[in-house]
Amino acid sequence: MTTEISQEVTAESVVLTDAAATKAAALLAAEGRDDLALRVAVQPGGCSGLRYQLFFDDRSLDGDHAETFGSLKVVVDRMSKPYLAGAVVDFVDTIEKQGFTIDNPNAGGSCACGDSFN
């Protein structure tokens, strides 16, 4: 199965697939909010040392890097950007799994749950 990507993968940015951008935009529309961006971040924690965070945010932080995928604005903070450069966020909806996934070329290893990496 081939995954469509909304824009070119670059070494400097996070990229959302069409499925991820569509799902995130639908979640925002269900909330009735057009003032929020999808924030993709890395925080200390998890069983492998760092964990991913995806959430809707109305804040604009100093040093944020922003990309637009269709109608969806995606932001990455200055500290998370090096860890997420070239990462692809996808949304899967299968009988085995449903949710957002991150394929990160910077991850040296990850835990079985896929929510943390090192």
mmCIF file of C-alpha atoms in Angstrom:
data_model
loop_
_atom_site.group_PDB
_atom_site.id
_atom_site.type_symbol
_atom_site.label_atom_id
_atom_site.label_comp_id
_atom_site.label_asym_id
_atom_site.label_seq_id
_atom_site.Cartn_x
_atom_site.Cartn_y
_atom_site.Cartn_z
ATOM 1 C CA MET A 1 0.000 0.000 0.000
ATOM 2 C CA THR A 2 1.404 3.375 -1.021
ATOM 3 C CA THR A 3 0.900 6.344 1.270
ATOM 4 C CA GLU A 4 0.291 9.723 -0.337
ATOM 5 C CA ILE A 5 2.371 12.534 1.091
ATOM 6 C CA SER A 6 0.993 16.068 1.013
ATOM 7 C CA GLN A 7 4.285 17.715 0.137
ATOM 8 C CA GLU A 8 7.897 16.869 -0.533
ATOM 9 C CA VAL A 9 9.783 15.280 2.331
ATOM 10 C CA THR A 10 12.633 17.560 3.319
ATOM 11 C CA ALA A 11 15.464 17.011 5.723
ATOM 12 C CA GLU A 12 14.315 20.000 7.775
ATOM 13 C CA SER A 13 10.586 19.539 8.326
ATOM 14 C CA VAL A 14 7.886 17.220 9.566
ATOM 15 C CA VAL A 15 5.623 15.975 6.778
ATOM 16 C CA LEU A 16 2.019 14.808 7.041
ATOM 17 C CA THR A 17 0.558 12.253 4.689
ATOM 18 C CA ASP A 18 -2.757 13.091 3.058
ATOM 19 C CA ALA A 19 -4.469 10.658 5.458
ATOM 20 C CA ALA A 20 -2.969 12.364 8.522
ATOM 21 C CA ALA A 21 -3.761 15.868 7.278
ATOM 22 C CA THR A 22 -7.330 14.877 6.404
ATOM 23 C CA LYS A 23 -7.930 13.218 9.795
ATOM 24 C CA ALA A 24 -6.450 16.125 11.776
ATOM 25 C CA ALA A 25 -8.476 18.657 9.759
ATOM 26 C CA ALA A 26 -11.636 16.600 10.363
ATOM 27 C CA LEU A 27 -10.949 16.552 14.121
ATOM 28 C CA LEU A 28 -10.531 20.324 14.111
ATOM 29 C CA ALA A 29 -13.725 20.790 12.102
ATOM 30 C CA ALA A 30 -15.599 18.607 14.606
ATOM 31 C CA GLU A 31 -14.391 20.927 17.370
ATOM 32 C CA GLY A 32 -15.510 23.963 15.381
ATOM 33 C CA ARG A 33 -12.120 25.611 15.810
ATOM 34 C CA ASP A 34 -10.139 27.247 13.049
ATOM 35 C CA ASP A 35 -7.658 28.992 15.343
ATOM 36 C CA LEU A 36 -5.691 25.859 16.282
ATOM 37 C CA ALA A 37 -2.611 24.268 14.756
ATOM 38 C CA LEU A 38 -1.448 20.668 15.075
ATOM 39 C CA ARG A 39 1.651 20.768 17.244
ATOM 40 C CA VAL A 40 4.134 17.910 16.827
ATOM 41 C CA ALA A 41 6.657 17.816 19.660
ATOM 42 C CA VAL A 42 9.206 15.667 21.439
ATOM 43 C CA GLN A 43 9.311 15.535 25.243
ATOM 44 C CA PRO A 44 11.548 13.649 27.672
ATOM 45 C CA GLY A 45 9.939 10.449 28.895
ATOM 46 C CA GLY A 46 8.656 7.121 27.703
ATOM 47 C CA CYS A 47 10.487 3.843 27.963
ATOM 48 C CA SER A 48 13.065 4.808 25.301
ATOM 49 C CA GLY A 49 13.948 8.287 26.585
ATOM 50 C CA LEU A 50 11.873 10.602 24.356
ATOM 51 C CA ARG A 51 8.203 10.517 23.494
ATOM 52 C CA TYR A 52 6.135 12.072 20.752
ATOM 53 C CA GLN A 53 3.301 14.490 21.411
ATOM 54 C CA LEU A 54 0.634 15.501 18.910
ATOM 55 C CA PHE A 55 -1.992 17.980 20.051
ATOM 56 C CA PHE A 56 -3.947 20.987 18.897
ATOM 57 C CA ASP A 57 -2.505 24.250 20.142
ATOM 58 C CA ASP A 58 -3.504 27.897 19.937
ATOM 59 C CA ARG A 59 -0.117 29.161 21.140
ATOM 60 C CA SER A 60 2.673 30.550 19.010
ATOM 61 C CA LEU A 61 6.055 29.899 20.613
ATOM 62 C CA ASP A 62 9.269 31.746 19.858
ATOM 63 C CA GLY A 63 11.186 29.722 17.266
ATOM 64 C CA ASP A 64 8.203 27.665 16.037
ATOM 65 C CA HIS A 65 8.578 26.189 12.573
ATOM 66 C CA ALA A 66 5.259 26.124 10.687
ATOM 67 C CA GLU A 67 4.136 24.187 7.609
ATOM 68 C CA THR A 68 0.726 24.076 5.960
ATOM 69 C CA PHE A 69 -0.894 20.888 4.661
ATOM 70 C CA GLY A 70 -4.107 21.801 2.870
ATOM 71 C CA SER A 71 -6.077 23.806 5.434
ATOM 72 C CA LEU A 72 -4.090 22.428 8.373
ATOM 73 C CA LYS A 73 -1.275 24.371 10.021
ATOM 74 C CA VAL A 74 1.412 22.186 11.633
ATOM 75 C CA VAL A 75 3.940 23.630 14.079
ATOM 76 C CA VAL A 76 7.112 22.217 15.606
ATOM 77 C CA ASP A 77 8.929 23.997 18.418
ATOM 78 C CA ARG A 78 12.587 24.953 18.167
ATOM 79 C CA MET A 79 13.769 22.214 20.577
ATOM 80 C CA SER A 80 11.818 19.405 18.862
ATOM 81 C CA LYS A 81 12.707 20.339 15.291
ATOM 82 C CA PRO A 82 16.111 18.557 15.130
ATOM 83 C CA TYR A 83 14.562 15.338 16.486
ATOM 84 C CA LEU A 84 11.703 15.449 13.966
ATOM 85 C CA ALA A 85 13.493 16.593 10.789
ATOM 86 C CA GLY A 86 12.312 14.365 7.944
ATOM 87 C CA ALA A 87 9.728 12.547 10.086
ATOM 88 C CA VAL A 88 6.494 11.498 8.376
ATOM 89 C CA VAL A 89 3.232 11.582 10.331
ATOM 90 C CA ASP A 90 0.576 9.206 8.993
ATOM 91 C CA PHE A 91 -2.887 8.116 10.086
ATOM 92 C CA VAL A 92 -3.717 4.422 9.907
ATOM 93 C CA ASP A 93 -7.175 2.920 10.190
ATOM 94 C CA THR A 94 -7.039 -0.849 10.001
ATOM 95 C CA ILE A 95 -8.617 -3.693 11.910
ATOM 96 C CA GLU A 96 -5.405 -4.033 13.951
ATOM 97 C CA LYS A 97 -4.660 -0.383 14.637
ATOM 98 C CA GLN A 98 -6.144 3.081 14.424
ATOM 99 C CA GLY A 99 -4.307 6.301 15.079
ATOM 100 C CA PHE A 100 -1.458 8.577 14.142
ATOM 101 C CA THR A 101 1.964 7.048 13.523
ATOM 102 C CA ILE A 102 5.355 8.690 13.107
ATOM 103 C CA ASP A 103 8.101 7.306 10.882
ATOM 104 C CA ASN A 104 11.178 9.112 12.159
ATOM 105 C CA PRO A 105 14.552 8.661 10.418
ATOM 106 C CA ASN A 106 16.273 10.202 13.470
ATOM 107 C CA ALA A 107 15.121 7.481 15.875
ATOM 108 C CA GLY A 108 17.946 5.098 16.745
ATOM 109 C CA GLY A 109 15.526 2.773 18.487
ATOM 110 C CA SER A 110 12.003 2.697 19.814
ATOM 111 C CA CYS A 111 9.845 0.795 22.250
ATOM 112 C CA ALA A 112 7.205 -1.732 21.300
ATOM 113 C CA CYS A 113 4.378 0.750 21.797
ATOM 114 C CA GLY A 114 5.881 3.118 19.202
ATOM 115 C CA ASP A 115 5.227 6.176 21.369
ATOM 116 C CA SER A 116 8.822 6.725 22.463
ATOM 117 C CA PHE A 117 12.246 6.615 20.832
ATOM 118 C CA ASN A 118 15.912 7.339 21.364
#
